[in-house]
Coordinates of C-alpha atoms and ligand atoms in Angstrom, one line a residue:
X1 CA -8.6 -27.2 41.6
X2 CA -5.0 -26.3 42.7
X3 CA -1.8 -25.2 40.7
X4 CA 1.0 -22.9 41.9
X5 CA 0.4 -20.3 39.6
X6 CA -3.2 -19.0 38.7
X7 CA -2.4 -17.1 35.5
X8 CA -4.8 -14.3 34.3
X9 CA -5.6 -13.6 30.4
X10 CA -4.1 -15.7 27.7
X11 CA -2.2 -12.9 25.6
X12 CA 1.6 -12.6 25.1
X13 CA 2.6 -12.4 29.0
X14 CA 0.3 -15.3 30.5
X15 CA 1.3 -17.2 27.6
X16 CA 4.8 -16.6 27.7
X17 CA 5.4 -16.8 31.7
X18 CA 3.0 -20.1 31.3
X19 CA 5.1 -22.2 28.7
X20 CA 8.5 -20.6 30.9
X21 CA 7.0 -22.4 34.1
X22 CA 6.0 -25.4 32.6
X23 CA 9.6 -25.6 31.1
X24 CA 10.8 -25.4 34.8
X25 CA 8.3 -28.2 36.2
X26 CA 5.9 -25.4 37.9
X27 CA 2.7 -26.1 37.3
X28 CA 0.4 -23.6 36.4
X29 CA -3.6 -22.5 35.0
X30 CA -4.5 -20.5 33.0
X31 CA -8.2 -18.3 32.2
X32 CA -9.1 -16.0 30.4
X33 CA -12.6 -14.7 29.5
X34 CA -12.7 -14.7 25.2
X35 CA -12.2 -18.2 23.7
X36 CA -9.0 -19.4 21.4
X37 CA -10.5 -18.0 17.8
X38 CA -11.4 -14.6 19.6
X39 CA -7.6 -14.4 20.9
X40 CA -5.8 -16.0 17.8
X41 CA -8.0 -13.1 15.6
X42 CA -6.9 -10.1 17.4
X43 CA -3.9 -8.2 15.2
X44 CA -1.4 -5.9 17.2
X45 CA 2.0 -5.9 17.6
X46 CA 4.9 -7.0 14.9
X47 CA 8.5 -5.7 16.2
X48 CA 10.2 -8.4 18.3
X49 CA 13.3 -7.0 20.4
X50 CA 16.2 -9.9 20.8
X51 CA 15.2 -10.2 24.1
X52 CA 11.2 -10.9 23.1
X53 CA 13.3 -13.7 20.6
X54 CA 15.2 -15.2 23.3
X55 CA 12.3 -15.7 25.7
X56 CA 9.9 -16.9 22.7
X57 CA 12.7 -19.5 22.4
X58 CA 13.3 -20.4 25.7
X59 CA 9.9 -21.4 25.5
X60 CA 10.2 -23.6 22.8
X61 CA 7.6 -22.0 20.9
X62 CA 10.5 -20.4 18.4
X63 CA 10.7 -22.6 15.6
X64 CA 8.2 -21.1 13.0
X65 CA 9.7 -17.5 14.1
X66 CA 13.0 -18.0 12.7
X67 CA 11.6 -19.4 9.6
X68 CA 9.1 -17.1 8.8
X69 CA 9.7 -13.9 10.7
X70 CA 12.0 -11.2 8.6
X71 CA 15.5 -10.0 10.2
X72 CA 15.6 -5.9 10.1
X73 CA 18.9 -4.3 10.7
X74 CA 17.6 -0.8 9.9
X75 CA 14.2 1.2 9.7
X76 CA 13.9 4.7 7.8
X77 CA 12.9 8.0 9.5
X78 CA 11.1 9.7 6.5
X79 CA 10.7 13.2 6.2
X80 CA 11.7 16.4 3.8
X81 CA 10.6 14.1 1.1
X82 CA 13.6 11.6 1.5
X83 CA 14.2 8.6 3.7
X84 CA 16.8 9.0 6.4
X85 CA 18.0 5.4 7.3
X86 CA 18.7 4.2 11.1
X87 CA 21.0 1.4 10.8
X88 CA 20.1 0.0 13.7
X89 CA 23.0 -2.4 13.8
X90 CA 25.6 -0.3 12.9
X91 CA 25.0 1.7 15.6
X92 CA 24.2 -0.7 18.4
X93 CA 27.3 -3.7 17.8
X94 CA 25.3 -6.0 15.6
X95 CA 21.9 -6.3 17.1
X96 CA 18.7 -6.6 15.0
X97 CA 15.2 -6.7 15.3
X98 CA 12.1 -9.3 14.2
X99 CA 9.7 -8.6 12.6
X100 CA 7.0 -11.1 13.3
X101 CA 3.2 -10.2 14.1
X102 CA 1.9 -10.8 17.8
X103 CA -0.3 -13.0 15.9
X104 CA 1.7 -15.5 14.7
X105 CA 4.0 -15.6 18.5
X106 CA 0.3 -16.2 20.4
X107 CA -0.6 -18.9 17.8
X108 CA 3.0 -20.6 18.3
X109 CA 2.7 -20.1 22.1
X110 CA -0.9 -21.6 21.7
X111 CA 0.3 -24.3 20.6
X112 CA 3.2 -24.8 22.4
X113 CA 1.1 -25.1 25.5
X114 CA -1.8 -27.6 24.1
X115 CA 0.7 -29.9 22.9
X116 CA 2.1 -30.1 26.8
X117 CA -0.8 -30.4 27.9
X118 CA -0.8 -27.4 30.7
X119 CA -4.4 -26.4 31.3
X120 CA -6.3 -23.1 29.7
X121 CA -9.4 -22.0 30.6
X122 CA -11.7 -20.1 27.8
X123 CA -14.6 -18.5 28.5
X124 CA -14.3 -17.7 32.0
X125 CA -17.0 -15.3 33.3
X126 CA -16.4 -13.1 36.3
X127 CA -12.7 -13.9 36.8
X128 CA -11.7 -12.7 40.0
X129 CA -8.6 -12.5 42.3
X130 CA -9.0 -13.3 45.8
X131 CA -6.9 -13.1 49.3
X132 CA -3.6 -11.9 47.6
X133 CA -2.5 -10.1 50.5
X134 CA -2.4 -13.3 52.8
X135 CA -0.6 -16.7 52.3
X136 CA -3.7 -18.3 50.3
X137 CA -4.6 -16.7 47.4
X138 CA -7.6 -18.1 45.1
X139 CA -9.1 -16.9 42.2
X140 CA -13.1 -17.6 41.1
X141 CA -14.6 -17.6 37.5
X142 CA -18.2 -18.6 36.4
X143 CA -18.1 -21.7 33.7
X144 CA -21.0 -23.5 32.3
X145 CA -22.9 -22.3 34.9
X146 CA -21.4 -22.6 38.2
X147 CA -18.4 -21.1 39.6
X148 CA -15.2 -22.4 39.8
X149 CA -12.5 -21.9 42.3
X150 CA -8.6 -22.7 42.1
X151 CA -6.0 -22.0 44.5
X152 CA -2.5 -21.3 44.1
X153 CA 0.4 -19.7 45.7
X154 CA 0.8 -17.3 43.6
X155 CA -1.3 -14.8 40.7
X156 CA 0.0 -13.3 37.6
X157 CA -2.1 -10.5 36.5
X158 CA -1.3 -10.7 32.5
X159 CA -5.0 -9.7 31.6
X160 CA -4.1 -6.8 30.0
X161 CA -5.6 -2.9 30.5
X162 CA -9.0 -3.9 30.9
X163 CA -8.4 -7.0 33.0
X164 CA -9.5 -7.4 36.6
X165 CA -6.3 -8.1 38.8
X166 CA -5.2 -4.3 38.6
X167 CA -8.5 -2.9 39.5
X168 CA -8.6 -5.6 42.5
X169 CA -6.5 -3.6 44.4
X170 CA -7.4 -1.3 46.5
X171 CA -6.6 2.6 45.1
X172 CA -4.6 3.7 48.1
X173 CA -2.2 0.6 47.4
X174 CA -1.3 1.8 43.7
X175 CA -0.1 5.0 42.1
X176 CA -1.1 4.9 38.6
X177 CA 0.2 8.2 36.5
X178 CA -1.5 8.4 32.9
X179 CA -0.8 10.5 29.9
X180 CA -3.7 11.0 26.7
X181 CA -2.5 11.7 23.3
X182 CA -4.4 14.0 21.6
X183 CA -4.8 11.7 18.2
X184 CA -4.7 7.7 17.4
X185 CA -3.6 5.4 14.6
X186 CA -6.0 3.9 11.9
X187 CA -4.6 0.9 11.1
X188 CA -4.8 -1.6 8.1
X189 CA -3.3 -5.1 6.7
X190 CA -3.4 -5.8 3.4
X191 CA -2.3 -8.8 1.4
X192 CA 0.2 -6.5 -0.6
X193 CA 3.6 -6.8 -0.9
X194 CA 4.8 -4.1 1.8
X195 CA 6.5 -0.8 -0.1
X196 CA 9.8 -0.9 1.1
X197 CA 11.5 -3.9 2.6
X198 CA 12.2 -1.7 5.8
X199 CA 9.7 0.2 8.0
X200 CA 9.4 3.6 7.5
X201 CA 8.0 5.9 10.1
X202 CA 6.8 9.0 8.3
X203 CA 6.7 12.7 9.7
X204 CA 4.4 14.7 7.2
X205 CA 2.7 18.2 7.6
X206 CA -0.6 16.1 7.6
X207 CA 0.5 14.0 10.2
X208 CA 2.3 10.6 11.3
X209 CA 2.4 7.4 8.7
X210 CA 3.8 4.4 9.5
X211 CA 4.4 1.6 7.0
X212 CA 5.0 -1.9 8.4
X213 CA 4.4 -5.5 7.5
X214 CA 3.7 -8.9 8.8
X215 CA 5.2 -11.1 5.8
X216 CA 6.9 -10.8 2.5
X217 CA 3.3 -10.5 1.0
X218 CA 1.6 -9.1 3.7
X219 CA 1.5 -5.4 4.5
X220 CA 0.7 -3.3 8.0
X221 CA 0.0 0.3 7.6
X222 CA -0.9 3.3 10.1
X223 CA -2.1 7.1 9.6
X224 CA -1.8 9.2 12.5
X225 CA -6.0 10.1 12.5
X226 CA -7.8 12.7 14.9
X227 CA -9.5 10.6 18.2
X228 CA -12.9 12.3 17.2
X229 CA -12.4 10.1 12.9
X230 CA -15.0 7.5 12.5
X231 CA -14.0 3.7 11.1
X232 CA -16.8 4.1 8.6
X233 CA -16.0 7.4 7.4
X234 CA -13.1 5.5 5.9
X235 CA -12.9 3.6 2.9
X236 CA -9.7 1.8 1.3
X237 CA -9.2 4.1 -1.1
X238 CA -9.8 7.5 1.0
X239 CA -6.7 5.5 3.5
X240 CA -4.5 4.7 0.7
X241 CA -5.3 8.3 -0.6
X242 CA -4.1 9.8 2.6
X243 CA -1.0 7.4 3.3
X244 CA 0.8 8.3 -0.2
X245 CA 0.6 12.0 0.6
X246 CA 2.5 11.5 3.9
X247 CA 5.0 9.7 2.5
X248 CA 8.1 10.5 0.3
X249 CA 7.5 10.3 -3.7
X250 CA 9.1 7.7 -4.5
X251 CA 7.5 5.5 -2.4
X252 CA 4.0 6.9 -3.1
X253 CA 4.5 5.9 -6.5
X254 CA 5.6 2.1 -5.9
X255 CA 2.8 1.5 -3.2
X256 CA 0.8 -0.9 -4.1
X257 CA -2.9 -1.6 -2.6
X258 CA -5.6 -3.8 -1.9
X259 CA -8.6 -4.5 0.0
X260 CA -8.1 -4.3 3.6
X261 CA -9.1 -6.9 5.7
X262 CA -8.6 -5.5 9.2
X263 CA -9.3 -1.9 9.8
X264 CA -9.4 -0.1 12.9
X265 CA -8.4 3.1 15.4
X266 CA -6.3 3.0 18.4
X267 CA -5.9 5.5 21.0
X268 CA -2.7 6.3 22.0
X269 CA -1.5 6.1 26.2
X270 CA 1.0 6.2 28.0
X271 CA 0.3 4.8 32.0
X272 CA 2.1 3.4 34.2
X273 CA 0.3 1.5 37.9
X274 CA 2.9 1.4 40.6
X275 CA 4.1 -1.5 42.5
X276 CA 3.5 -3.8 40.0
X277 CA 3.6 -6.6 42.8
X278 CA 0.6 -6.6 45.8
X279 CA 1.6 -9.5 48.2
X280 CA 0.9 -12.6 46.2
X281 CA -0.1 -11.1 43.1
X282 CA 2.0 -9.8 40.9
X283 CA 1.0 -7.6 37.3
X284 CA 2.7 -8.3 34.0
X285 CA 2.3 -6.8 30.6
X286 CA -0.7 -4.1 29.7
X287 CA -1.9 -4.6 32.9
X288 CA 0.3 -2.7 34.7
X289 CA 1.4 -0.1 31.7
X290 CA 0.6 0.9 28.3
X291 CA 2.6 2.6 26.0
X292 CA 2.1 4.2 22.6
X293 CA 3.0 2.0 19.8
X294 CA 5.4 4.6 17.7
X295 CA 8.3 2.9 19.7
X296 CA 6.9 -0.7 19.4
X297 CA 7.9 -1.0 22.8
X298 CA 4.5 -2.9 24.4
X299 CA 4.5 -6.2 23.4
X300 CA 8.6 -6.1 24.2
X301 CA 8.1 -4.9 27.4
X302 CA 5.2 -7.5 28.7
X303 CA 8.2 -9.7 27.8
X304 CA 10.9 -8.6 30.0
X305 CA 7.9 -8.2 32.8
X306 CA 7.9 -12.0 32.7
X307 CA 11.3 -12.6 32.1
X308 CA 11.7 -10.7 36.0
X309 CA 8.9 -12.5 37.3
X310 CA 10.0 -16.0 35.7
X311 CA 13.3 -15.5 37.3
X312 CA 11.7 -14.6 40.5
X313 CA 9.3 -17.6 40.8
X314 CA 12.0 -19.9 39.7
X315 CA 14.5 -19.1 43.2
X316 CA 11.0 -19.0 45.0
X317 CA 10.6 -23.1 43.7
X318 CA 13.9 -24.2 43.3
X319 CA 16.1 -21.9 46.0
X320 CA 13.0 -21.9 48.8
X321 CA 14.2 -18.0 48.4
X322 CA 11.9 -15.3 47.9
X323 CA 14.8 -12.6 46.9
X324 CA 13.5 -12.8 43.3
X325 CA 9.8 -12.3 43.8
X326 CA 11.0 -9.2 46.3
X327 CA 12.5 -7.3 43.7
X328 CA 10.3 -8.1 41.0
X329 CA 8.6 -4.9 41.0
X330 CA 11.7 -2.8 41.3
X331 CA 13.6 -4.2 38.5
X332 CA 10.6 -4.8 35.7
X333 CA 9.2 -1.1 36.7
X334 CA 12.8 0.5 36.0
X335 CA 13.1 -0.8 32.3
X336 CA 9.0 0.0 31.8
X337 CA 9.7 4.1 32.8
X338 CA 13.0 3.8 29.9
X339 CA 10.4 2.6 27.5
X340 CA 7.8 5.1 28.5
X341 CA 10.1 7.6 28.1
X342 CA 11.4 6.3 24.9
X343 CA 7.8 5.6 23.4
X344 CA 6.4 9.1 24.7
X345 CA 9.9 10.6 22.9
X346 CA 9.6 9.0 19.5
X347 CA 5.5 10.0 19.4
X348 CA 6.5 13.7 20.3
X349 CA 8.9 13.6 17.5
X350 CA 7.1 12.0 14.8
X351 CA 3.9 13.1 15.1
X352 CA 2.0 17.0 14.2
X353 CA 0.5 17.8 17.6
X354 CA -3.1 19.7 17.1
X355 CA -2.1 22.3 19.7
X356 CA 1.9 22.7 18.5
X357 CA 2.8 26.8 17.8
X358 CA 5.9 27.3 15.5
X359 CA 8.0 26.9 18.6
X360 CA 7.2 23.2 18.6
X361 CA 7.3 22.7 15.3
X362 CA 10.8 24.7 14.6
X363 CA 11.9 22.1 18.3
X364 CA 10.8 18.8 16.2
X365 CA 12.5 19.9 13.0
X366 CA 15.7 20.4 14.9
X367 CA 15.5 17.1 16.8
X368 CA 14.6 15.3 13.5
X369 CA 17.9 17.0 12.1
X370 CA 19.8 16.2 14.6
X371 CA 18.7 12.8 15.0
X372 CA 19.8 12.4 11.6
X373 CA 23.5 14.3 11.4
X374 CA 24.7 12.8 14.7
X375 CA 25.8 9.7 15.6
X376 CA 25.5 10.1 19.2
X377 CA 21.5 10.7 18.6
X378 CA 21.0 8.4 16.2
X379 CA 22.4 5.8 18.7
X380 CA 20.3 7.0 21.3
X381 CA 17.4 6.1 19.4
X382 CA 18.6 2.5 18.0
X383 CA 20.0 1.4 21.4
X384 CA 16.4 2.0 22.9
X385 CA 14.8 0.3 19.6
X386 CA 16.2 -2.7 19.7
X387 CA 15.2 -2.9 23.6
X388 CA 17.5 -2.1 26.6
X389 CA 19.2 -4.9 28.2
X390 CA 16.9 -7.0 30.9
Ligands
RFL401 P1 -3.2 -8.5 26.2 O1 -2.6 -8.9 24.8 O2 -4.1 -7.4 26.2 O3 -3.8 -9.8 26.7 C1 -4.6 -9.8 27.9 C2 -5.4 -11.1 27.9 O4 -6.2 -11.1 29.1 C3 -7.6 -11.4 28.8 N1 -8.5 -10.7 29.8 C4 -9.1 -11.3 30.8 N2 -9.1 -12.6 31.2 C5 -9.9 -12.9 32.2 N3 -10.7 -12.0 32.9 C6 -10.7 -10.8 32.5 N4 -11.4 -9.9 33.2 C7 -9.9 -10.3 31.4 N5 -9.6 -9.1 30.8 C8 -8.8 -9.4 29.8 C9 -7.8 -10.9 27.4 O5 -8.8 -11.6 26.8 C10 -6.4 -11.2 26.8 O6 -6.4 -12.5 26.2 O7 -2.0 -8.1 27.2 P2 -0.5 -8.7 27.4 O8 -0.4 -10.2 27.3 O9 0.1 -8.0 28.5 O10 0.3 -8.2 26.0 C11 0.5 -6.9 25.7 C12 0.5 -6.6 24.2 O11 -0.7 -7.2 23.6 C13 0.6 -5.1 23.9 O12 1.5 -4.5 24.7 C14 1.0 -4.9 22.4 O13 0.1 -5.4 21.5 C15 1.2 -3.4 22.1 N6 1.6 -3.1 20.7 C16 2.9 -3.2 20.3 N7 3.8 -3.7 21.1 C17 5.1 -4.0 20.6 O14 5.9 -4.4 21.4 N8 5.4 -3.7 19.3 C18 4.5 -3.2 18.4 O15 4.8 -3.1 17.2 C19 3.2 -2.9 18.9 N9 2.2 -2.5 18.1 C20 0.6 -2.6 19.9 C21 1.0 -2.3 18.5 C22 -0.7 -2.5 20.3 C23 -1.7 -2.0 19.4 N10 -3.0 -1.9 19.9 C24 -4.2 -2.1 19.1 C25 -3.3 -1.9 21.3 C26 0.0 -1.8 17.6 C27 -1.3 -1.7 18.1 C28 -2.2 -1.1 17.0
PHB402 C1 3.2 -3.0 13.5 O1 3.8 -3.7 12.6 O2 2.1 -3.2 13.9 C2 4.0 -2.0 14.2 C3 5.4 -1.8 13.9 C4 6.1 -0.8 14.5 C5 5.5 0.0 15.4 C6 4.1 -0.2 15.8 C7 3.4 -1.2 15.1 O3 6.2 1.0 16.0

C-alpha cells in the first residue's frame, strides 16, 4: 500500500491531522493497535481551548460540539471555604472555553473519517516506523497474520506516550527532560447532575479536588490521591466521602451522587522529547510530551501540534516548499514549554505536596491570594487557560 501520510495511533492528534489532510486532498492511513470500541471507551480529557474548537471545525467534525458541548466563561478557584471566581472572559477580551469530553470529539472525528472514506487500520500488531531519516520512509504492522507494509512520504507519530515512533529514534538524536509528581488523580463520572454549573478546582488541607463534567447530567470528578492508593481500596461512597470535605460547604451540601461507572488513578508528568521532528517523521500529541492535567492543557496542546504540522504539510503539497515542515518542531515545541510551564504552575499551586515545610505552604497561600486580589495575576492565569495563541 502507498499514501502520503502514514499516520500512527487513532486518538485526538492522528484523527484530527487525518480528517485536516483529507480536507486538503492529501491522502493519508491510518493504524493503530486497539480496535474502534477500545478507543471510543477510553475517558480523558473535557476542556476544549478555541483553538482545539476551530480545528475540530475545520475538520468538519464540529457539528454535534456546538450543540451539545457547554460554553464556560469562568471556572472557580476554591479555597478558605469560599469560591473565588476566574472570569475567564473578562479578563482575556471575550474568549471562552468548551467543555466537551475527549470522548465525544474522537467519536465525531470517527465518524467524520468513515463517512469519507479515508482508510483506518485497527488492530495492527507490531507497528513500526522505518527509514525516516532517508527519502523513503515505510512503516510495517502484523494483521491477520502476515505483515503489512505501506509507504509514504511522510510519518506522524500521534501514538501517544506509549507508542512506538518516539522510542524509534535513536537516544542520542532526542533530549527528553521528565518531571514525577509525587501524587495522582482518582477520577470518576457519574450520571449526576454536576454541583456547580462551573468547574471548580479545589485547594484543601487534604489535598486537591477537582469537580468537572461532561454534560448537563453527567458529572467528572477528581481527588488528588497518594501514587502508592489502590482502585479497590475505594468504594463510591469512601470517594464522595472524601470529595465533600475538600470542598467549600455549600457545595458539599448540594452534591449529589451516584454509582460510578468509570473509576480510575492517573499519575501525574510532566516530559517533554526534543526535536519533535527526525527527518521524515515528525511527533504530535502525547508522544512527544505529557503534561499534568490541572491545567487541561494536553489534549489542547496535541491540537496546535497538528495545527503546525498541518500547515507545514500543506506548503510541502501545494507550494513544492518545505519551509513549513522545517520549522515544525520549532514553533509547536515553543507553545508545548508555555503549557508545561503553565500546567507544572497551576499543579504547584493547587495541590498539598507530601514533602512541603510551612515555607511552602505560607508561598502557596500567598500566590493563591494574590492570584485572587490582582488583576494582573488573575489574567495571567486565564490568558494561559483559554490556550495561548497558535
Ligand atoms: P492518545 O490519546 O494517547 O492516542 C494515541 C493513540 O495511539 C495508539 N497507539 C498505537 N498505535 C499503534 N502502535 C502502537 N505501538 C501504539 N501505541 C499507542 C493508541 O491506541 C491511541 O489510540 O494521544 P494523542 O492523540 O496525542 O492525544 C493526547 C490526549 O489524549 C491527552 O493529551 C489528553 O487526554 C490529556 N488530558 C487532558 N487534556 C486536555 O487538554 N484537557 C483535559 O481536561 C485533560 N484531562 C487528560 C485529562 C488526560 C488524562 N489521563 C488519564 C491521561 C484527564 C486525564 C485523567
Ligand atoms: C476533565 O473534565 O476531565 C478535566 C477538566 C479540567 C482539567 C482536567 C480534567 O483541568
Amino acid at each position: 500500500m502507498r499514501t502520503k501520510v502514514a499516520i500512527i495511533g487513532s486518538g485526538p492528534s492522528g484523527l484530527l491531522l487525518g480528517q485536516l489532510l483529507t480536507g486538503a486532498g492529501i491522502d493519508n492511513v491510518i493504524v493503530d493497535r486497539v480496535g474502534r470500541d477500545y478507543i471510543l471507551g477510553r475517558v480523558r480529557a473535557g476542556v476544549l481551548e478555541e483553538g482545539t474548537v476551530g480545528l475540530i471545525d475545520q475538520a468538519k467534525a464540529g457539528a454535534r460540539m456546538h450543540a451539545e458541548g457547554l460554553p464556560h466563561e469562568g471556572f472557580s478557584l476554591a479555597f478558605d471555604g469560599r469560591d473565588h471566581r476566574i472570569d475567564l472572559s473578562a479578563l482575556t477580551g471575550g474568549k471562552k472555553v468548551m467543555v466537551y469530553g475527549q470522548t465525544e470529539m474522537t467519536r465525531d472525528l470517527i465518524e467524520r473519517r468513515e463517512a469519507s472514506g479515508a482508510l483506518t487500520v485497527y488492530e495492527a500488531a507490531n507497528v513500526l516506523p522505518h527509514d525516516f531519516d532517508g527519502l523513503k520512509p515505510y512503516l510495517t504492522y502484523e494483521k491477520d497474520g502476515s505483515t503489512q507494509r505501506i509507504d509514504c512520504d511522510f510519518i506522524a507519530g500521534c501514538d501517544g506516550f506509549h507508542g512506538v515512533s518516539r522510542k524509534a529514534v535513536p537516544e542520542r538524536s532526542m533530549r527528553t527532560v521528565e518531571k514525577i509528581y509525587p501524587f495522582g488523580w482518582l477520577g470518576i463520572l457519574a450520571e449526576v447532575p454536576p454541583v456547580s454549573h462551573e468547574l471548580i478546582y479545589a485547594n484543601h488541607a487534604r489535598g486537591f479536588a477537582l469537580c468537572s463534567m461532561r454534560s448537563r447530567h453527567r458529572s467528572r470528578y477528581y481527588i488528588q490521591c497518594p501514587l502508592t492508593e489502590r482502585i479497590d481500596d475505594w468504594s463510591d461512597d469512601r470517594f464522595w466521602d472524601e470529595l465533600r470535605r475538600r470542598l467549600p460547604a455549600h457545595h458539599a451540601e448540594a452534591l449529589l451522587t451516584a454509582p460510578s461507572f468509570e473509576k480510575s488513578i492517573a499519575q501525574l508528568r510532566s516530559f517533554v522529547a526534543e526535536p519533535m521532528r527526525f527527518g521524515r517523521m515528525f511527533l504530535v500529541g502525547d508522544a512527544a510530551h505529557i503534561v499534568p492535567p490541572t491545567g487541561a492543557k494536553g489534549l489542547n496542546l496535541a491540537a496546535s501540534d497538528v495545527h503546525y504540522l498541518f500547515s507545514g504539510l500543506v506548503e510541502y503539497y501545494q507550494d513544492c516548499s518545505d519551509a513549513g515542515i522545517e520549522v515544525y518542531s520549532r514553533l509547536a515545541l515553543a507553545r508545548v514549554w508555555k503549557a508545561v510551564r503553565f500546567s507544572w504552575w497551576m499543579t504547584t499551586v493547587m495541590h498539598r505536596f507530601p514533602d512541603a515545610g510551612d515555607f511552602e505552604q505560607r508561598i502557596q497561600e500567598a500566590e493563591l491570594d494574590y492570584l485572587t486580589h490582582s488583576r494582573a495575576a488573575a489574567t495571567a492565569l486565564a490568558e494561559n487557560y483559554v490556550g495561548l495563541s497558535y
